[in-house]
XYZ file of C-alpha atoms in Angstrom:
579
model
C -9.572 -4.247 -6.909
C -7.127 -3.200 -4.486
C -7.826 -3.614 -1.288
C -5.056 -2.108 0.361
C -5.390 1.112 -1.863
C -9.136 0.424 -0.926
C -8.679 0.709 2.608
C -5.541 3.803 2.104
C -8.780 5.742 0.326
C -10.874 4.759 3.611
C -7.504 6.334 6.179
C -7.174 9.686 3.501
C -10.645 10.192 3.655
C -10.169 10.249 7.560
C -7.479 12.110 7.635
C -9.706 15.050 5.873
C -12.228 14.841 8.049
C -10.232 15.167 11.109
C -8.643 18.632 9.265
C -12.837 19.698 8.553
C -12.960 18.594 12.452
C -9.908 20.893 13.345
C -7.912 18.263 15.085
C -5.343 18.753 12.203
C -4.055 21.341 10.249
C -5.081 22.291 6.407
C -2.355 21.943 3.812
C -0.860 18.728 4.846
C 0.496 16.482 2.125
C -0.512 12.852 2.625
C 2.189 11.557 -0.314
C 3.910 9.574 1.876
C 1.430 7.733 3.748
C 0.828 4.233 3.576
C -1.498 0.951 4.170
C 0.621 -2.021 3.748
C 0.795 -5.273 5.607
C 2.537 -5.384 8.965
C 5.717 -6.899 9.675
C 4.272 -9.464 12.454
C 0.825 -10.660 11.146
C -0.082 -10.885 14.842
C -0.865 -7.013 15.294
C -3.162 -6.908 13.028
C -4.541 -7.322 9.101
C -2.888 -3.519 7.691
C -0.959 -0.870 9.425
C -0.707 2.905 8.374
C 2.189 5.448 8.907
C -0.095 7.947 8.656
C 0.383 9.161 12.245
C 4.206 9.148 12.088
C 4.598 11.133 8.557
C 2.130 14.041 9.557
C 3.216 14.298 12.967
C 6.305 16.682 12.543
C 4.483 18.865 9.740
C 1.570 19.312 11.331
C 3.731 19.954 14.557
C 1.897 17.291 16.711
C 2.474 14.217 18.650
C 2.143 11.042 16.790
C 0.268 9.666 19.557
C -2.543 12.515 19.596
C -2.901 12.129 15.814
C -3.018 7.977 15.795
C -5.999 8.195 18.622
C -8.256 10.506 16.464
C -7.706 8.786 13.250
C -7.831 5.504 14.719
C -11.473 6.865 16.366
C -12.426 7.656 12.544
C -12.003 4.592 11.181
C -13.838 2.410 13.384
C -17.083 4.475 11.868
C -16.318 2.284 8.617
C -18.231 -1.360 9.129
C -14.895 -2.904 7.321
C -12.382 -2.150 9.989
C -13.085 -4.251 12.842
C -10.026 -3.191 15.217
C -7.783 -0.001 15.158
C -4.988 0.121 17.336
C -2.319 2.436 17.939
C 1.240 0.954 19.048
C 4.635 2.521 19.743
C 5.543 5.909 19.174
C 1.965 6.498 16.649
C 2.036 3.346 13.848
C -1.852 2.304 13.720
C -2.676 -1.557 13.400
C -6.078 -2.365 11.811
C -8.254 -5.529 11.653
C -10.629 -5.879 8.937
C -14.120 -7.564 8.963
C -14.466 -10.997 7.659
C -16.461 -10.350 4.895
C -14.114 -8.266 3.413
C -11.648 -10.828 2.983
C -14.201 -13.469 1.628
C -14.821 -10.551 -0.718
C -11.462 -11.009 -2.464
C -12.116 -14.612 -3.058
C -15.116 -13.781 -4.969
C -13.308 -10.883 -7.043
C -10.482 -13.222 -7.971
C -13.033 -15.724 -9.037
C -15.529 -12.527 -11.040
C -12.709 -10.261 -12.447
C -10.728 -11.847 -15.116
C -8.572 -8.812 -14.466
C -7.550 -9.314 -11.169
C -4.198 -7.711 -10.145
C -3.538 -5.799 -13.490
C -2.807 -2.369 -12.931
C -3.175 1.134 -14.566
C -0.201 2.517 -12.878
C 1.350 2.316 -16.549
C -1.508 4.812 -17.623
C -0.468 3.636 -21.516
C 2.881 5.378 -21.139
C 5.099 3.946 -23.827
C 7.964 1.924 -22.288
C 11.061 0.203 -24.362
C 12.696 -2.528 -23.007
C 16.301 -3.381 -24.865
C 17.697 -6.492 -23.670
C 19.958 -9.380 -24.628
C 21.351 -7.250 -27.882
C 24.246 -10.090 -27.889
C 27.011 -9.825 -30.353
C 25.824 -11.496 -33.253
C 29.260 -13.907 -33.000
C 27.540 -16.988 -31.768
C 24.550 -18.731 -30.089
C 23.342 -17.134 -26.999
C 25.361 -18.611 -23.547
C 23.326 -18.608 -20.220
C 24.759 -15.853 -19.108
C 22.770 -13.663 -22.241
C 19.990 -16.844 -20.911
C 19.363 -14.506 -17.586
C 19.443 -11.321 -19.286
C 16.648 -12.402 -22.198
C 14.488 -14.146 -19.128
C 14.740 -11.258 -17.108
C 13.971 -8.787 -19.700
C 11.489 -10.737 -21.050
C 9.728 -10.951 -17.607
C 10.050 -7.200 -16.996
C 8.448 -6.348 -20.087
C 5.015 -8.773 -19.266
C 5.130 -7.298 -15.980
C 5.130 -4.017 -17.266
C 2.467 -4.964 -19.675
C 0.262 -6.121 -16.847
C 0.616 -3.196 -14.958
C -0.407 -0.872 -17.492
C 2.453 0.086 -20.472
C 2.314 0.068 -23.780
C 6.099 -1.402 -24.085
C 7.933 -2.328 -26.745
C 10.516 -5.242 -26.583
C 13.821 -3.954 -28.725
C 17.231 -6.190 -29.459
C 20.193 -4.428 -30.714
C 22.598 -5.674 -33.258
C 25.860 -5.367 -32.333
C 26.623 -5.494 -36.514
C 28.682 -2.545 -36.778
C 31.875 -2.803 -34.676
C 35.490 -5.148 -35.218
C 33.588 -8.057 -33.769
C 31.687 -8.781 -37.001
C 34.782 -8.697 -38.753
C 36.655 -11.419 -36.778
C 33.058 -13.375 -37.346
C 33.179 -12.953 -40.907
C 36.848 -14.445 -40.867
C 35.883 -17.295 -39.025
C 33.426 -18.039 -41.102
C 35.822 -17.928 -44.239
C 37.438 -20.542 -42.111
C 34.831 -22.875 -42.094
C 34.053 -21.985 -46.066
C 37.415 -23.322 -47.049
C 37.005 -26.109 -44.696
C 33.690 -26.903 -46.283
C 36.037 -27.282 -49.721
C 38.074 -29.666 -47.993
C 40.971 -27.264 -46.815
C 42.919 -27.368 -43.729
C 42.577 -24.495 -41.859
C 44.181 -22.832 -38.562
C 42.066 -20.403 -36.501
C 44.369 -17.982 -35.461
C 43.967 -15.755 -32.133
C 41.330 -13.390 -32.316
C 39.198 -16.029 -34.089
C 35.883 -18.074 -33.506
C 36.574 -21.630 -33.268
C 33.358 -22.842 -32.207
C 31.508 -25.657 -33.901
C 28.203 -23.879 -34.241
C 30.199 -21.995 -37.363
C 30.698 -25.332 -39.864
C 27.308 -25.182 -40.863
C 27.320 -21.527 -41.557
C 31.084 -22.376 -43.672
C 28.565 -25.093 -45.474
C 25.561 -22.708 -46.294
C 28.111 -19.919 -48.140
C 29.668 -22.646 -50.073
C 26.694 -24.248 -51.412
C 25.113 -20.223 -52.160
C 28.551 -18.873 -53.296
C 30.261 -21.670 -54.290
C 34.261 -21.157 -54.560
C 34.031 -17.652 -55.251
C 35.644 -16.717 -52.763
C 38.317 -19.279 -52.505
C 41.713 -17.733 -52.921
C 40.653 -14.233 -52.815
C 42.069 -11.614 -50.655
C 39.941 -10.292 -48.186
C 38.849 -7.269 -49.938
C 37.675 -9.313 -51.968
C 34.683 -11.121 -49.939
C 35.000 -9.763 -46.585
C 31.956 -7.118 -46.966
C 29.321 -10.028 -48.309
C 30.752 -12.789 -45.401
C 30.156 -10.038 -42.907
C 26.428 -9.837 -43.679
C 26.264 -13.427 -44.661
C 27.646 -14.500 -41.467
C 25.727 -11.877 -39.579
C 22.213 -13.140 -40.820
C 22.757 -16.811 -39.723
C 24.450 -15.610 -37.136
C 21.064 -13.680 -36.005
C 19.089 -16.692 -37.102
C 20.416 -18.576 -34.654
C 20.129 -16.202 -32.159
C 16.058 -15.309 -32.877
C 15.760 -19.659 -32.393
C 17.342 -19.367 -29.429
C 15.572 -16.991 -27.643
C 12.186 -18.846 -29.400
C 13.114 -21.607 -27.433
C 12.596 -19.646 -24.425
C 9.772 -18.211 -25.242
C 11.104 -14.864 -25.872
C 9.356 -13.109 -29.018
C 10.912 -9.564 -29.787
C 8.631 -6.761 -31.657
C 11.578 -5.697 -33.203
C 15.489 -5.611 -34.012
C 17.752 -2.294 -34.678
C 20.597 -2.764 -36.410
C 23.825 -0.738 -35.405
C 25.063 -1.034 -38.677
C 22.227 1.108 -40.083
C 23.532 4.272 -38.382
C 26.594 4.366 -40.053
C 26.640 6.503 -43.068
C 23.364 7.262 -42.714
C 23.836 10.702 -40.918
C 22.304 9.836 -37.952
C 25.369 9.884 -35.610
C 26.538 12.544 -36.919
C 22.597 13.970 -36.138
C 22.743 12.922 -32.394
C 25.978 14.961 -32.044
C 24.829 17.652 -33.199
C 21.460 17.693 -31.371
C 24.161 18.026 -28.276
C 26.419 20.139 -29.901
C 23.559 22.946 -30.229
C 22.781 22.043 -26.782
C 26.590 23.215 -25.767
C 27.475 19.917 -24.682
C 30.622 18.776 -27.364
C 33.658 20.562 -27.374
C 37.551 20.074 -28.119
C 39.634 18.733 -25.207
C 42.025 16.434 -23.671
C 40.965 13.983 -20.930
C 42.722 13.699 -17.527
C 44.813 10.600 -17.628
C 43.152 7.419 -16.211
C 42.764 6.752 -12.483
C 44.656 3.958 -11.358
C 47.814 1.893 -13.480
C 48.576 4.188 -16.648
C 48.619 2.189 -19.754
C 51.359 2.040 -21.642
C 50.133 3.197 -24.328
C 48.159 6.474 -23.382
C 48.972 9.505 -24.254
C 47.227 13.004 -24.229
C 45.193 13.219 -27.151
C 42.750 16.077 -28.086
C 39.368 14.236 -29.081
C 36.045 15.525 -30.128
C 33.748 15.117 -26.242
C 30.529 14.769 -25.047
C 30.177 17.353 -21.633
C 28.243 14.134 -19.810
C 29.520 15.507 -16.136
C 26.439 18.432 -17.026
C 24.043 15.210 -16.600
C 25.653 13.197 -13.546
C 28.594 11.521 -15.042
C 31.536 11.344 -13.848
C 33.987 12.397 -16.411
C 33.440 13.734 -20.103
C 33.681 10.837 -22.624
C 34.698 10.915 -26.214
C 32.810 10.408 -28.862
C 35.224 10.937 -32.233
C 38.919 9.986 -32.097
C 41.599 12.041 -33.201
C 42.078 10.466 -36.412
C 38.168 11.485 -37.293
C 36.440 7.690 -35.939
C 33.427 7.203 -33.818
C 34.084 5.812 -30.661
C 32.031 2.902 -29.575
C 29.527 5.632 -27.576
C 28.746 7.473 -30.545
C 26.518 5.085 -32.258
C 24.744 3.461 -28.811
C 24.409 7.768 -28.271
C 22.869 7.614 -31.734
C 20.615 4.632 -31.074
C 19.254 6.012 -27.955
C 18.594 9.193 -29.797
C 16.417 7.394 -32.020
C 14.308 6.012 -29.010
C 13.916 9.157 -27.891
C 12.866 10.433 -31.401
C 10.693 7.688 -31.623
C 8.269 8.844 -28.468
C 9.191 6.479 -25.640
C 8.299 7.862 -22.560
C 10.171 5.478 -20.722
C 13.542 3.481 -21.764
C 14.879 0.486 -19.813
C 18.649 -1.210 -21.345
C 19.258 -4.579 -19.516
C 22.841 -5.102 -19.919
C 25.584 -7.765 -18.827
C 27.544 -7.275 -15.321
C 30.443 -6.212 -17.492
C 28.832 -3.089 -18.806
C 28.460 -1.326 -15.171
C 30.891 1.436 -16.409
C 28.401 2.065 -19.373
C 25.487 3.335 -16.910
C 26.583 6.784 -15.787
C 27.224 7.913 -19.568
C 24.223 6.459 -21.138
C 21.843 7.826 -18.764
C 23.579 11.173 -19.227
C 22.969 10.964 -22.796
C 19.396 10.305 -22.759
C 19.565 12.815 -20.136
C 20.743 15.477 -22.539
C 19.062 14.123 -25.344
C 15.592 14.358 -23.893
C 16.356 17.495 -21.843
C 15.529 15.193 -18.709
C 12.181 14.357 -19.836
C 12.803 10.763 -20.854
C 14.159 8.892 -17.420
C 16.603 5.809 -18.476
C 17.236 2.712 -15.857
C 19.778 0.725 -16.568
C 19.178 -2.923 -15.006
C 22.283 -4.914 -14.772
C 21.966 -8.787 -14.967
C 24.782 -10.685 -12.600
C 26.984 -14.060 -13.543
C 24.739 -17.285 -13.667
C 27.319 -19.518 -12.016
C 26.565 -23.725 -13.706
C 27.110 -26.317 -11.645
C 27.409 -30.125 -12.991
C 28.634 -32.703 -11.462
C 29.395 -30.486 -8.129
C 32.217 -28.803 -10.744
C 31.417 -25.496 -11.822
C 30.892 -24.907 -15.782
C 33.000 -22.671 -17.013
C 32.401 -20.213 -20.698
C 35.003 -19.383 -23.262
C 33.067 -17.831 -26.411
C 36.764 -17.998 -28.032
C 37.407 -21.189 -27.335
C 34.254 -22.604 -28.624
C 33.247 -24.513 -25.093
C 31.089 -22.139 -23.839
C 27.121 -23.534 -22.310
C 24.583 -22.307 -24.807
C 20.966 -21.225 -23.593
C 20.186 -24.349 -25.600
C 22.184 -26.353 -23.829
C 20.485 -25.162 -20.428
C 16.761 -25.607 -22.449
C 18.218 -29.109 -23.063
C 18.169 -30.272 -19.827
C 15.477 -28.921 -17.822
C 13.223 -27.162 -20.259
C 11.952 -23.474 -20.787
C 9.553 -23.328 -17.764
C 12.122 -24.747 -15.247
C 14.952 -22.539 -16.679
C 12.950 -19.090 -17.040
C 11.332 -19.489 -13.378
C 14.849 -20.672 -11.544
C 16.572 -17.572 -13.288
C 13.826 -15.248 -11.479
C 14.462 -16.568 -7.987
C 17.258 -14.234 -7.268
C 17.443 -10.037 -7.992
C 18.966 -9.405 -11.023
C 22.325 -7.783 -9.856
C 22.709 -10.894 -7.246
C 25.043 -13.649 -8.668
C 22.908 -16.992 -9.356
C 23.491 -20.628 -8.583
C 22.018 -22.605 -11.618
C 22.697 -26.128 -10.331
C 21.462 -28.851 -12.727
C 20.018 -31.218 -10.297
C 18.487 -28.647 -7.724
C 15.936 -26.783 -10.517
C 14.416 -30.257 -10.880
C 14.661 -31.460 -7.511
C 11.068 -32.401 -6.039
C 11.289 -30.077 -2.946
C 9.925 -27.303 -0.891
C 13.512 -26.113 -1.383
C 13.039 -26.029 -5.559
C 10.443 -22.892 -5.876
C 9.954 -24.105 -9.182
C 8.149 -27.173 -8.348
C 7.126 -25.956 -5.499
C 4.706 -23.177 -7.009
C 3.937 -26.021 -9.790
C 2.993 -28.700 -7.501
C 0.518 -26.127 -5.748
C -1.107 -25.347 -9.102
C -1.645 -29.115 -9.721
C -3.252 -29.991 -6.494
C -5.841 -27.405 -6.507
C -6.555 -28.959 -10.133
C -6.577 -32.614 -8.393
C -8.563 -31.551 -5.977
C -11.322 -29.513 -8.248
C -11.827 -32.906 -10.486
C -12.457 -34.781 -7.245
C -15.544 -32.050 -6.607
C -16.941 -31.513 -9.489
C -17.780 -35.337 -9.727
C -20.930 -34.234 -6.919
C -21.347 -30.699 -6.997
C -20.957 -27.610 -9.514
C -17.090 -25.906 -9.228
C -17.327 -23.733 -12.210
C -15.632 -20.346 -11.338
C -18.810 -18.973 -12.404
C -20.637 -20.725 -9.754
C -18.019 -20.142 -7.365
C -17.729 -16.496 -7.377
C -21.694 -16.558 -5.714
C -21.723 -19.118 -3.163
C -21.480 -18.600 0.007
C -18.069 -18.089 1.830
C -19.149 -17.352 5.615
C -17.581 -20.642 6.006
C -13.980 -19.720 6.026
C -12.976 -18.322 8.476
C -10.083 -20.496 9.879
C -6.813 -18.973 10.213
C -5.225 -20.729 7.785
C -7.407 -20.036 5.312
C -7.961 -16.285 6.146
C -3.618 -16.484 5.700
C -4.065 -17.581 2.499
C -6.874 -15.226 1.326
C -4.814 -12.271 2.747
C -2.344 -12.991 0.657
C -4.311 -13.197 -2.389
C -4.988 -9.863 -1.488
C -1.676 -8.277 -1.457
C -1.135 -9.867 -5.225
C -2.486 -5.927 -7.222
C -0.138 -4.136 -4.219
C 2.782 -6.781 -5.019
C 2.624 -5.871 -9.138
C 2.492 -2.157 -8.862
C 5.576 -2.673 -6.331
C 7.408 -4.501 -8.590
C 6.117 -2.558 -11.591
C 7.741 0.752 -10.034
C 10.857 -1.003 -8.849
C 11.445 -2.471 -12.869
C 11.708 -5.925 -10.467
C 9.854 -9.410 -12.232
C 11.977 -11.118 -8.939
C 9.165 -10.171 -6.956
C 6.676 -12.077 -8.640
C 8.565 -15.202 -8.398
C 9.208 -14.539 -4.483
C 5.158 -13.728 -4.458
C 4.026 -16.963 -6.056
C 5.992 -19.072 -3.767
C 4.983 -17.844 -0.639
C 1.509 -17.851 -1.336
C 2.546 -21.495 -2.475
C 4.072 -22.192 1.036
C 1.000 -20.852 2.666
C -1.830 -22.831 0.294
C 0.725 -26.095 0.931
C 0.471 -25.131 4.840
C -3.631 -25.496 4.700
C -3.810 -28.926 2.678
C -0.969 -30.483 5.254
C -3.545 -28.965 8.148
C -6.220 -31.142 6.291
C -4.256 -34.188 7.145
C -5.493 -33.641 10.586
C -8.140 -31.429 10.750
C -11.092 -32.852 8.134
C -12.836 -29.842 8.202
C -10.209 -28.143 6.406
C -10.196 -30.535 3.447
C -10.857 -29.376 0.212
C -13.934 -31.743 -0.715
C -16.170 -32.373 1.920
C -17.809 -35.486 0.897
C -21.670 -35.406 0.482
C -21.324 -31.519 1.841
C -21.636 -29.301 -1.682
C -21.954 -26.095 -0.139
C -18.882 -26.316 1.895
C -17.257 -28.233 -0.598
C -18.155 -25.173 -3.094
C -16.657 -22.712 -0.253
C -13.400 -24.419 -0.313
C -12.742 -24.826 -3.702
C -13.878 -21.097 -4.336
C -10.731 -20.327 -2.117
C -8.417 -22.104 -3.991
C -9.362 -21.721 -7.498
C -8.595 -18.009 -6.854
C -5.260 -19.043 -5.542
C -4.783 -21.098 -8.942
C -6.069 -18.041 -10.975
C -3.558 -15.571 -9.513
C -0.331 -17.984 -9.770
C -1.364 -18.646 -13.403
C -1.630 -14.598 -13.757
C 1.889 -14.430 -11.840
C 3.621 -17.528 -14.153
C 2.237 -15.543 -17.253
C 3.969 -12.590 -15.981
C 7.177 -14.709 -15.561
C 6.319 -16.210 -18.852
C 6.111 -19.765 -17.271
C 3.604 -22.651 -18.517
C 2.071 -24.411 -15.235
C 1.981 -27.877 -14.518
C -2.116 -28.809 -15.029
C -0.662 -31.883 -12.861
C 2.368 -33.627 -11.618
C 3.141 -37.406 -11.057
């Protein structure tokens, strides 16, 4: 159920009546009109723009057009008031009854607020995809909660998506790993070592040093590194990813699968991908124009092998095969996406860093060309997470080894507190993580805020059902004439807008929104119990009154039902009660 499609149905199937009637003209498209909720709740339950998108087309006033459809829909029992205002923008009041109705569908429809806007399209969602060079830092702690959110939000609204990391195994970086690890080996056999520039001094690396010693034993002590730099690499790289995969365990994050970058190389499939643009008559011979900006000092006109991405929106050609014969870095992430595409996504979603921005042009241009523009790519970039301690910021150095882990966050105010807090801003907005704020017992801390909610209508449910009968069951028949107080008609109204709210954030690839959505209908459930301080009626549990006691909690066990549907979405565990 969705009421506000519901009622959009109701103002389309108006709108073709008054074209049967004459008043408008055949042939108009209706795409753009809407039913959504108005920007002052004081004119009224839904508006339309129905009025104001078909007046120019159909070559009428707005006015004139607002009047007759507004005379249409007061035929339907369910709209109560139709107004026109302004220049043609139509303001409708629903009946009662049809807002008591969405307490009882919350309470009947397990599937409440789930879409089928997803119609089983297959979506992949790539995030995190960290260098394998280390545990995960909170700044790869927003990306995986992010991604991780957008993928269940997907999921609810109607994809079949597939959660994807990438292995960064097959570039320099794994070499300076495996030599850092070789480090800690010979330190593990009681050598004194010096880690050089351009070396991983971090801690998290002497247990790794200890593992190869006890399965290689001295082996590779003394050798050159020809010698032992191949097996360290994928030593190193496994534990390495080991780590990572507990990591991202520990925030709940489960991937359905890994692709190693690695296993494109020598494989032919890079050298596929190029050619599957080549025949397209996008790779040719040339020489790029010199950078914008401060000339390095060392660039100089080169001819390189390049990939015609300014044929698919970007803004210069890129290179994908140096002079000397090498991939560049783009060739392999153009072979990986290849492979997505080969592999029947319909959809593909890459959740990168803040420092990739410059990547988005040229990968969407390759999936672009790839796909012949049938496979649309959107890039979602995840902004600094900015640690406070102390009231001094926390600063990250992977390369000095002092960096904040996502353990280190998990640590200190668990998965539930870190996953919803990283959700309260839009994922390209910068985000204060301050230790003491996420667990701060506040209207100004969503986190508890939307927790606190959850726990109260659980408090409050045990305190019924010692007198009367509050399974949802039950519930979802009993008789809700009762509410009809403003506050609670707020708070069912926004229960309401919860299957409108996912397909919005659904289309817009933004999990944000569910977070925003869960604590404003906290704000507004919190607003009705403080109006019970004062006004009895309004209390939950009417003592010795079952039937209005049944009404109540009817009303808020849907609002517990839909923010344990939106916490699932952000992959948070609610607080059954708080102390």
């Amino acid at each position: 159920m969705n009421l506000f499609a519901d009622i959009r149905t109701r103002v389309l199937a108006c709108l073709d009546q008054l074209v049967v009637d004459g008043v408008l003209p055949d042939g108009l498209s209706t795409a753009a009109v809407s039913v959504e909720p108005p920007r002052d709740a004081a004119h009224g339950d839904m508006a339309t723009n129905a009025a104001m998108v078909l007046a120019k087309p159909a070559k009428m006033n707005p006015r004139v057009i607002a009047d007759a459809l507004a005379s249409k829909l007061l035929d339907d029992p369910q709209i109560a008031v139709a107004e026109v205002a302004g220049p043609g923008f139509l303001n409708m009041r629903l009946v009662p009854d049809v807002w008591q109705g969405v307490v009882k569908t919350v309470l009947s429809d397990p599937s409440y607020g789930q879409s089928t806007l997803g119609r089983g399209q297959k979506m992949m969602v790539e995030y995190v995809s960290a260098n394998p060079t280390g545990p995960l830092h909170v700044g790869h702690t927003r990306g995986a909660v992010f991604g991780d959110a957008l993928a269940r939000l997907l999921d609810y609204a109607g994809y079949d998506v597939t959660k994807e990391y990438y292995i960064n195994d097959g570039g320099a970086q794994v070499d300076v790993l495996a030599r850092s690890v070789y480090l800690r080996y010979l330190e593990a056999h009681g050598q004194e070592v010096a880690f050089e520039d351009g070396t991983y001094p971090g801690d998290y690396l002497i247990p790794v040093g200890q593992a190869l010693k006890e399965k290689a034993g001295d082996t590779y002590v003394g050798q050159p590194e020809e010698v032992w730099l191949e097996d360290i690499r994928d030593f190193a790289t496994e534990a390495m990813m080991e780590l990572i995969r507990e990591d991202l365990a520990q925030l709940g994050v489960v991937m359905d699968s890994f692709f190693s970058e690695k296993s494109l190389y020598g494989t032919g499939l890079i050298e596929k991908a190029i050619a599957e643009l080549d025949a397209k008559g996008l790779i040719y011979r040339g020489v790029l124009e010199p950078p914008k900006g401060k000339m390095p000092e060392d660039w100089e006109p080169r001819e390189q092998t390049l990939f015609k991405s300014t044929a698919h929106g970007d803004d210069v050609d890129r290179p994908v095969q140096k002079s000397d014969g090498s991939w560049t870095y783009f060739a392999p992430d153009i072979a990986y996406h290849y492979d997505k595409v080969q592999r029947g996504f319909d959809q593909l979603i890459d959740v990168f860093g803040a420092d990739h921005s410059g990547y988005v042009k040229r990968m969407k241009a390759a999936v672009s060309a790839l796909s012949d523009g049938r496979v649309p790519l959107d890039v979602k970039l995840t902004q600094l997470v900015k640690l406070y301690k102390n009231g001094e910021p926390f600063k990250m150095s992977k390369r000095a080894g002092t960096f904040v882990t996502l353990r280190d966050v998990v640590d200190q105010v668990g998965t539930n507190v870190t996953r919803f807090h990283m959700l309260t801003r839009k994922n390209d907005a910068p985000l204060d993580f301050d230790f003491a704020k996420v667990l701060e017992q506040s209207k100004d801390n969503p986190v508890f805020y939307v927790n606190y909610a959850y726990a109260r209508v659980n408090s409050a449910v045990a305190k019924a059902e010692a007198f009367t009968d509050v399974s949802d069951a039950t519930l979802a028949g009993v008789d809700l004439t009762g509410l009809t107080h403003e506050a609670e008609l707020t708070l069912i109204k926004k229960l309401a807008e919860w299957p409108r709210l996912v397909e919005i954030a659904a289309r817009g690839h933004e999990p944000h929104r569910i977070a925003f959505y869960l604590y404003d209908l906290a704000s507004d459930f919190h607003a009705l119990y403080h109006q019970g301080n004062a006004d009895e009626s309004l209390r939950f549990v009417q003592e010795g009154d079952s039937d209005t006691t049944q009404a109540k909690i009817a009303l808020i066990r849907a609002v517990a039902i839909v923010i344990l549907h939106g916490l699932g979405i952000l992959g948070v565990t609610p607080a059954e009660e708080m102390r």
